[in-house]
Amino acid sequence: METKIIVSDLRSLGIGRQYLGYNITIMAVRMVLTDENRLLCIKQGVFIPLSEQQHCDWRTIERNIRTVIHRAWNVNQTYLNELAGYPLHQEPTVTEFVEMLSAHVLQEGRHRS
């Protein structure tokens, strides 16, 4: 169920499977859902484990998620603000974005239970 919510959010933000960061973002959010402390040091908690899994440099993981954020910012800032729960005055950081998506998944999970 959580993957469906993440996919729905990404699609609402204009991000489809054609973006390299699409699956990376889904995996990052799912990692944070299993351990929210990964957000405290996202490089060690998310980027490096994903880079090892994907056989690439950790900076590639970060860049691909930043590309997703940039697309979301240009396509649907209104929904980004809704996910954040407060007005965003600039593109969110990778940590903010992953946190926003994971918080939304948790919120939706509570509503459906």
Tab-separated table of N, CA and C in Angstrom:
chain	number	residue	atom	x	y	z
A	1	MET	N	0.816	-1.187	0.000
A	1	MET	CA	0.000	0.000	0.000
A	1	MET	C	0.867	1.262	0.000
A	2	GLU	N	1.963	1.247	0.756
A	2	GLU	CA	2.779	2.450	0.828
A	2	GLU	C	3.358	2.827	-0.527
A	3	THR	N	3.741	1.834	-1.323
A	3	THR	CA	4.292	2.132	-2.648
A	3	THR	C	3.240	2.804	-3.522
A	4	LYS	N	1.986	2.369	-3.417
A	4	LYS	CA	0.907	2.987	-4.193
A	4	LYS	C	0.757	4.459	-3.851
A	5	ILE	N	0.870	4.789	-2.579
A	5	ILE	CA	0.746	6.187	-2.153
A	5	ILE	C	1.920	7.004	-2.697
A	6	ILE	N	3.119	6.469	-2.610
A	6	ILE	CA	4.308	7.176	-3.116
A	6	ILE	C	4.182	7.402	-4.619
A	7	VAL	N	3.790	6.363	-5.343
A	7	VAL	CA	3.622	6.466	-6.802
A	7	VAL	C	2.564	7.512	-7.138
A	8	SER	N	1.460	7.502	-6.411
A	8	SER	CA	0.402	8.490	-6.637
A	8	SER	C	0.913	9.904	-6.402
A	9	ASP	N	1.675	10.102	-5.324
A	9	ASP	CA	2.243	11.422	-5.045
A	9	ASP	C	3.190	11.857	-6.159
A	10	LEU	N	4.065	10.958	-6.580
A	10	LEU	CA	5.018	11.304	-7.641
A	10	LEU	C	4.290	11.659	-8.927
A	11	ARG	N	3.272	10.906	-9.279
A	11	ARG	CA	2.516	11.193	-10.497
A	11	ARG	C	1.822	12.549	-10.390
A	12	SER	N	1.293	12.865	-9.208
A	12	SER	CA	0.654	14.170	-8.997
A	12	SER	C	1.648	15.313	-9.131
A	13	LEU	N	2.911	15.010	-8.920
A	13	LEU	CA	3.968	16.015	-9.032
A	13	LEU	C	4.609	16.033	-10.420
A	14	GLY	N	4.099	15.218	-11.337
A	14	GLY	CA	4.608	15.203	-12.704
A	14	GLY	C	5.806	14.298	-12.912
A	15	ILE	N	6.030	13.381	-11.981
A	15	ILE	CA	7.180	12.482	-12.096
A	15	ILE	C	6.696	11.098	-12.484
A	16	GLY	N	7.168	10.641	-13.628
A	16	GLY	CA	6.824	9.307	-14.110
A	16	GLY	C	8.053	8.420	-14.162
A	17	ARG	N	7.850	7.237	-14.672
A	17	ARG	CA	8.923	6.235	-14.732
A	17	ARG	C	10.083	6.620	-15.643
A	18	GLN	N	9.889	7.628	-16.470
A	18	GLN	CA	10.962	8.043	-17.380
A	18	GLN	C	12.101	8.751	-16.651
A	19	TYR	N	11.890	9.110	-15.407
A	19	TYR	CA	12.936	9.767	-14.610
A	19	TYR	C	13.737	8.729	-13.840
A	20	LEU	N	15.066	8.835	-13.921
A	20	LEU	CA	15.927	7.910	-13.178
A	20	LEU	C	15.643	7.986	-11.685
A	21	GLY	N	15.264	9.149	-11.210
A	21	GLY	CA	14.993	9.327	-9.799
A	21	GLY	C	13.671	8.770	-9.319
A	22	TYR	N	12.831	8.324	-10.240
A	22	TYR	CA	11.506	7.797	-9.878
A	22	TYR	C	11.637	6.614	-8.915
A	23	ASN	N	12.298	5.555	-9.354
A	23	ASN	CA	12.453	4.373	-8.488
A	23	ASN	C	13.352	4.653	-7.296
A	24	ILE	N	14.363	5.475	-7.502
A	24	ILE	CA	15.274	5.842	-6.413
A	24	ILE	C	14.490	6.537	-5.300
A	25	THR	N	13.610	7.458	-5.669
A	25	THR	CA	12.810	8.176	-4.672
A	25	THR	C	11.897	7.221	-3.930
A	26	ILE	N	11.271	6.312	-4.647
A	26	ILE	CA	10.404	5.316	-4.003
A	26	ILE	C	11.213	4.503	-2.994
A	27	MET	N	12.391	4.051	-3.391
A	27	MET	CA	13.225	3.254	-2.480
A	27	MET	C	13.666	4.081	-1.272
A	28	ALA	N	14.015	5.341	-1.503
A	28	ALA	CA	14.459	6.208	-0.401
A	28	ALA	C	13.338	6.403	0.620
A	29	VAL	N	12.143	6.660	0.136
A	29	VAL	CA	11.008	6.859	1.046
A	29	VAL	C	10.720	5.573	1.819
A	30	ARG	N	10.759	4.449	1.143
A	30	ARG	CA	10.509	3.173	1.834
A	30	ARG	C	11.578	2.902	2.896
A	31	MET	N	12.820	3.276	2.630
A	31	MET	CA	13.883	3.111	3.626
A	31	MET	C	13.591	3.961	4.864
A	32	VAL	N	13.159	5.188	4.635
A	32	VAL	CA	12.850	6.094	5.748
A	32	VAL	C	11.631	5.594	6.519
A	33	LEU	N	10.689	4.995	5.830
A	33	LEU	CA	9.519	4.451	6.521
A	33	LEU	C	9.896	3.318	7.471
A	34	THR	N	10.954	2.593	7.151
A	34	THR	CA	11.397	1.515	8.041
A	34	THR	C	12.246	2.039	9.190
A	35	ASP	N	12.891	3.201	8.992
A	35	ASP	CA	13.718	3.789	10.050
A	35	ASP	C	13.846	5.287	9.794
A	36	GLU	N	13.029	6.067	10.499
A	36	GLU	CA	13.029	7.517	10.277
A	36	GLU	C	14.342	8.186	10.666
A	37	ASN	N	15.162	7.500	11.462
A	37	ASN	CA	16.470	8.062	11.831
A	37	ASN	C	17.399	8.201	10.632
A	38	ARG	N	17.074	7.546	9.532
A	38	ARG	CA	17.878	7.676	8.310
A	38	ARG	C	17.885	9.119	7.806
A	39	LEU	N	16.853	9.881	8.174
A	39	LEU	CA	16.775	11.287	7.757
A	39	LEU	C	17.801	12.158	8.475
A	40	LEU	N	18.262	11.717	9.633
A	40	LEU	CA	19.200	12.518	10.421
A	40	LEU	C	20.551	12.652	9.738
A	41	CYS	N	20.919	11.633	8.995
A	41	CYS	CA	22.140	11.680	8.191
A	41	CYS	C	21.819	10.956	6.887
A	42	ILE	N	21.196	11.687	5.994
A	42	ILE	CA	20.650	11.064	4.788
A	42	ILE	C	21.734	10.462	3.894
A	43	LYS	N	22.922	11.039	3.924
A	43	LYS	CA	24.004	10.477	3.100
A	43	LYS	C	24.311	9.051	3.560
A	44	GLN	N	24.547	8.877	4.855
A	44	GLN	CA	24.876	7.546	5.390
A	44	GLN	C	23.662	6.625	5.432
A	45	GLY	N	22.486	7.199	5.715
A	45	GLY	CA	21.300	6.382	5.920
A	45	GLY	C	20.565	5.989	4.664
A	46	VAL	N	20.695	6.805	3.621
A	46	VAL	CA	19.923	6.546	2.395
A	46	VAL	C	20.812	6.510	1.154
A	47	PHE	N	21.581	7.579	0.909
A	47	PHE	CA	22.339	7.672	-0.338
A	47	PHE	C	23.349	6.540	-0.499
A	48	ILE	N	24.146	6.297	0.524
A	48	ILE	CA	25.185	5.268	0.404
A	48	ILE	C	24.587	3.869	0.270
A	49	PRO	N	23.606	3.481	1.123
A	49	PRO	CA	23.012	2.154	0.922
A	49	PRO	C	22.368	1.982	-0.466
A	50	LEU	N	21.689	3.011	-0.943
A	50	LEU	CA	21.082	2.919	-2.275
A	50	LEU	C	22.140	2.866	-3.367
A	51	SER	N	23.216	3.621	-3.195
A	51	SER	CA	24.270	3.606	-4.215
A	51	SER	C	24.938	2.238	-4.289
A	52	GLU	N	25.095	1.594	-3.150
A	52	GLU	CA	25.663	0.242	-3.149
A	52	GLU	C	24.714	-0.735	-3.843
A	53	GLN	N	23.438	-0.588	-3.576
A	53	GLN	CA	22.426	-1.451	-4.199
A	53	GLN	C	22.337	-1.208	-5.706
A	54	GLN	N	22.468	0.045	-6.115
A	54	GLN	CA	22.331	0.412	-7.528
A	54	GLN	C	23.666	0.432	-8.274
A	55	HIS	N	24.763	0.152	-7.568
A	55	HIS	CA	26.107	0.103	-8.164
A	55	HIS	C	26.477	1.427	-8.831
A	56	CYS	N	26.336	2.504	-8.056
A	56	CYS	CA	26.712	3.826	-8.557
A	56	CYS	C	27.244	4.651	-7.393
A	57	ASP	N	27.672	5.849	-7.701
A	57	ASP	CA	28.173	6.757	-6.676
A	57	ASP	C	26.996	7.332	-5.897
A	58	TRP	N	27.177	7.610	-4.611
A	58	TRP	CA	26.093	8.155	-3.791
A	58	TRP	C	25.608	9.498	-4.320
A	59	ARG	N	26.506	10.262	-4.951
A	59	ARG	CA	26.119	11.559	-5.498
A	59	ARG	C	25.126	11.411	-6.655
A	60	THR	N	25.181	10.286	-7.348
A	60	THR	CA	24.221	10.018	-8.419
A	60	THR	C	22.820	9.856	-7.839
A	61	ILE	N	22.740	9.180	-6.707
A	61	ILE	CA	21.449	9.001	-6.028
A	61	ILE	C	20.888	10.371	-5.642
A	62	GLU	N	21.719	11.185	-5.016
A	62	GLU	CA	21.288	12.520	-4.591
A	62	GLU	C	20.853	13.358	-5.789
A	63	ARG	N	21.645	13.348	-6.854
A	63	ARG	CA	21.335	14.144	-8.047
A	63	ARG	C	20.011	13.706	-8.673
A	64	ASN	N	19.780	12.395	-8.751
A	64	ASN	CA	18.544	11.903	-9.357
A	64	ASN	C	17.319	12.328	-8.549
A	65	ILE	N	17.435	12.341	-7.232
A	65	ILE	CA	16.310	12.800	-6.407
A	65	ILE	C	16.150	14.315	-6.551
A	66	ARG	N	17.256	15.051	-6.637
A	66	ARG	CA	17.164	16.495	-6.851
A	66	ARG	C	16.481	16.812	-8.185
A	67	THR	N	16.732	15.996	-9.198
A	67	THR	CA	16.070	16.186	-10.491
A	67	THR	C	14.561	15.990	-10.342
A	68	VAL	N	14.164	14.995	-9.582
A	68	VAL	CA	12.748	14.752	-9.310
A	68	VAL	C	12.143	15.963	-8.598
A	69	ILE	N	12.856	16.485	-7.614
A	69	ILE	CA	12.369	17.652	-6.861
A	69	ILE	C	12.214	18.854	-7.786
A	70	HIS	N	13.188	19.075	-8.637
A	70	HIS	CA	13.133	20.204	-9.573
A	70	HIS	C	11.913	20.086	-10.487
A	71	ARG	N	11.676	18.894	-10.990
A	71	ARG	CA	10.502	18.658	-11.846
A	71	ARG	C	9.212	18.928	-11.063
A	72	ALA	N	9.125	18.401	-9.846
A	72	ALA	CA	7.938	18.592	-9.011
A	72	ALA	C	7.700	20.079	-8.749
A	73	TRP	N	8.766	20.805	-8.479
A	73	TRP	CA	8.670	22.244	-8.201
A	73	TRP	C	8.120	22.992	-9.418
A	74	ASN	N	8.552	22.599	-10.597
A	74	ASN	CA	8.118	23.275	-11.819
A	74	ASN	C	6.723	22.857	-12.276
A	75	VAL	N	6.293	21.667	-11.903
A	75	VAL	CA	5.002	21.156	-12.374
A	75	VAL	C	3.867	21.430	-11.397
A	76	ASN	N	4.092	21.217	-10.101
A	76	ASN	CA	2.966	21.289	-9.157
A	76	ASN	C	3.414	21.775	-7.777
A	77	GLN	N	3.773	23.051	-7.711
A	77	GLN	CA	4.167	23.627	-6.422
A	77	GLN	C	3.030	23.591	-5.408
A	78	THR	N	1.819	23.686	-5.888
A	78	THR	CA	0.665	23.660	-4.984
A	78	THR	C	0.620	22.348	-4.212
A	79	TYR	N	0.804	21.243	-4.907
A	79	TYR	CA	0.765	19.942	-4.232
A	79	TYR	C	1.990	19.754	-3.334
A	80	LEU	N	3.142	20.267	-3.750
A	80	LEU	CA	4.331	20.217	-2.899
A	80	LEU	C	4.068	20.945	-1.581
A	81	ASN	N	3.446	22.114	-1.655
A	81	ASN	CA	3.103	22.862	-0.447
A	81	ASN	C	2.119	22.089	0.421
A	82	GLU	N	1.186	21.422	-0.216
A	82	GLU	CA	0.213	20.601	0.511
A	82	GLU	C	0.923	19.457	1.240
A	83	LEU	N	1.847	18.795	0.555
A	83	LEU	CA	2.607	17.716	1.190
A	83	LEU	C	3.445	18.244	2.351
A	84	ALA	N	4.027	19.431	2.165
A	84	ALA	CA	4.870	20.013	3.207
A	84	ALA	C	4.037	20.426	4.416
A	85	GLY	N	2.846	20.912	4.158
A	85	GLY	CA	2.010	21.404	5.242
A	85	GLY	C	2.306	22.849	5.605
A	86	TYR	N	3.134	23.485	4.814
A	86	TYR	CA	3.492	24.891	5.019
A	86	TYR	C	3.970	25.440	3.679
A	87	PRO	N	3.952	26.761	3.513
A	87	PRO	CA	4.385	27.333	2.234
A	87	PRO	C	5.887	27.163	2.011
A	88	LEU	N	6.220	26.647	0.871
A	88	LEU	CA	7.622	26.508	0.471
A	88	LEU	C	7.998	27.732	-0.366
A	89	HIS	N	9.110	28.346	-0.054
A	89	HIS	CA	9.554	29.522	-0.804
A	89	HIS	C	10.658	29.185	-1.793
A	90	GLN	N	11.123	27.944	-1.721
A	90	GLN	CA	12.124	27.441	-2.666
A	90	GLN	C	11.989	25.923	-2.721
A	91	GLU	N	12.661	25.327	-3.688
A	91	GLU	CA	12.616	23.874	-3.807
A	91	GLU	C	13.062	23.242	-2.488
A	92	PRO	N	12.358	22.194	-2.046
A	92	PRO	CA	12.801	21.537	-0.814
A	92	PRO	C	14.123	20.802	-1.043
A	93	THR	N	14.846	20.600	0.036
A	93	THR	CA	16.064	19.794	-0.043
A	93	THR	C	15.657	18.337	-0.226
A	94	VAL	N	16.619	17.497	-0.523
A	94	VAL	CA	16.338	16.069	-0.657
A	94	VAL	C	15.775	15.528	0.656
A	95	THR	N	16.380	15.896	1.762
A	95	THR	CA	15.908	15.421	3.061
A	95	THR	C	14.480	15.877	3.310
A	96	GLU	N	14.176	17.141	3.043
A	96	GLU	CA	12.808	17.651	3.233
A	96	GLU	C	11.820	16.904	2.344
A	97	PHE	N	12.193	16.680	1.097
A	97	PHE	CA	11.304	16.022	0.144
A	97	PHE	C	10.995	14.586	0.564
A	98	VAL	N	12.020	13.843	0.914
A	98	VAL	CA	11.817	12.451	1.343
A	98	VAL	C	10.987	12.415	2.622
A	99	GLU	N	11.234	13.358	3.529
A	99	GLU	CA	10.459	13.424	4.767
A	99	GLU	C	8.999	13.744	4.480
A	100	MET	N	8.748	14.677	3.569
A	100	MET	CA	7.375	15.047	3.215
A	100	MET	C	6.614	13.850	2.656
A	101	LEU	N	7.252	13.131	1.741
A	101	LEU	CA	6.597	11.964	1.149
A	101	LEU	C	6.363	10.869	2.183
A	102	SER	N	7.343	10.610	3.035
A	102	SER	CA	7.181	9.552	4.036
A	102	SER	C	6.108	9.931	5.059
A	103	ALA	N	6.052	11.209	5.449
A	103	ALA	CA	5.016	11.665	6.379
A	103	ALA	C	3.635	11.498	5.758
A	104	HIS	N	3.523	11.776	4.465
A	104	HIS	CA	2.232	11.620	3.786
A	104	HIS	C	1.806	10.154	3.742
A	105	VAL	N	2.743	9.266	3.488
A	105	VAL	CA	2.433	7.830	3.487
A	105	VAL	C	1.920	7.415	4.864
A	106	LEU	N	2.599	7.851	5.910
A	106	LEU	CA	2.168	7.503	7.267
A	106	LEU	C	0.787	8.070	7.572
A	107	GLN	N	0.551	9.294	7.152
A	107	GLN	CA	-0.753	9.930	7.372
A	107	GLN	C	-1.856	9.192	6.629
A	108	GLU	N	-1.605	8.835	5.394
A	108	GLU	CA	-2.604	8.105	4.600
A	108	GLU	C	-2.866	6.725	5.204
A	109	GLY	N	-1.808	6.097	5.698
A	109	GLY	CA	-1.953	4.785	6.326
A	109	GLY	C	-2.871	4.846	7.543
A	110	ARG	N	-2.749	5.915	8.320
A	110	ARG	CA	-3.614	6.087	9.487
A	110	ARG	C	-5.059	6.332	9.086
A	111	HIS	N	-5.266	7.075	8.008
A	111	HIS	CA	-6.617	7.369	7.544
A	111	HIS	C	-7.315	6.125	7.004
A	112	ARG	N	-6.551	5.227	6.437
A	112	ARG	CA	-7.138	4.027	5.828
A	112	ARG	C	-7.329	2.893	6.815
A	113	SER	N	-6.692	3.010	7.976
A	113	SER	CA	-6.795	1.932	8.979
A	113	SER	C	-8.086	1.997	9.745
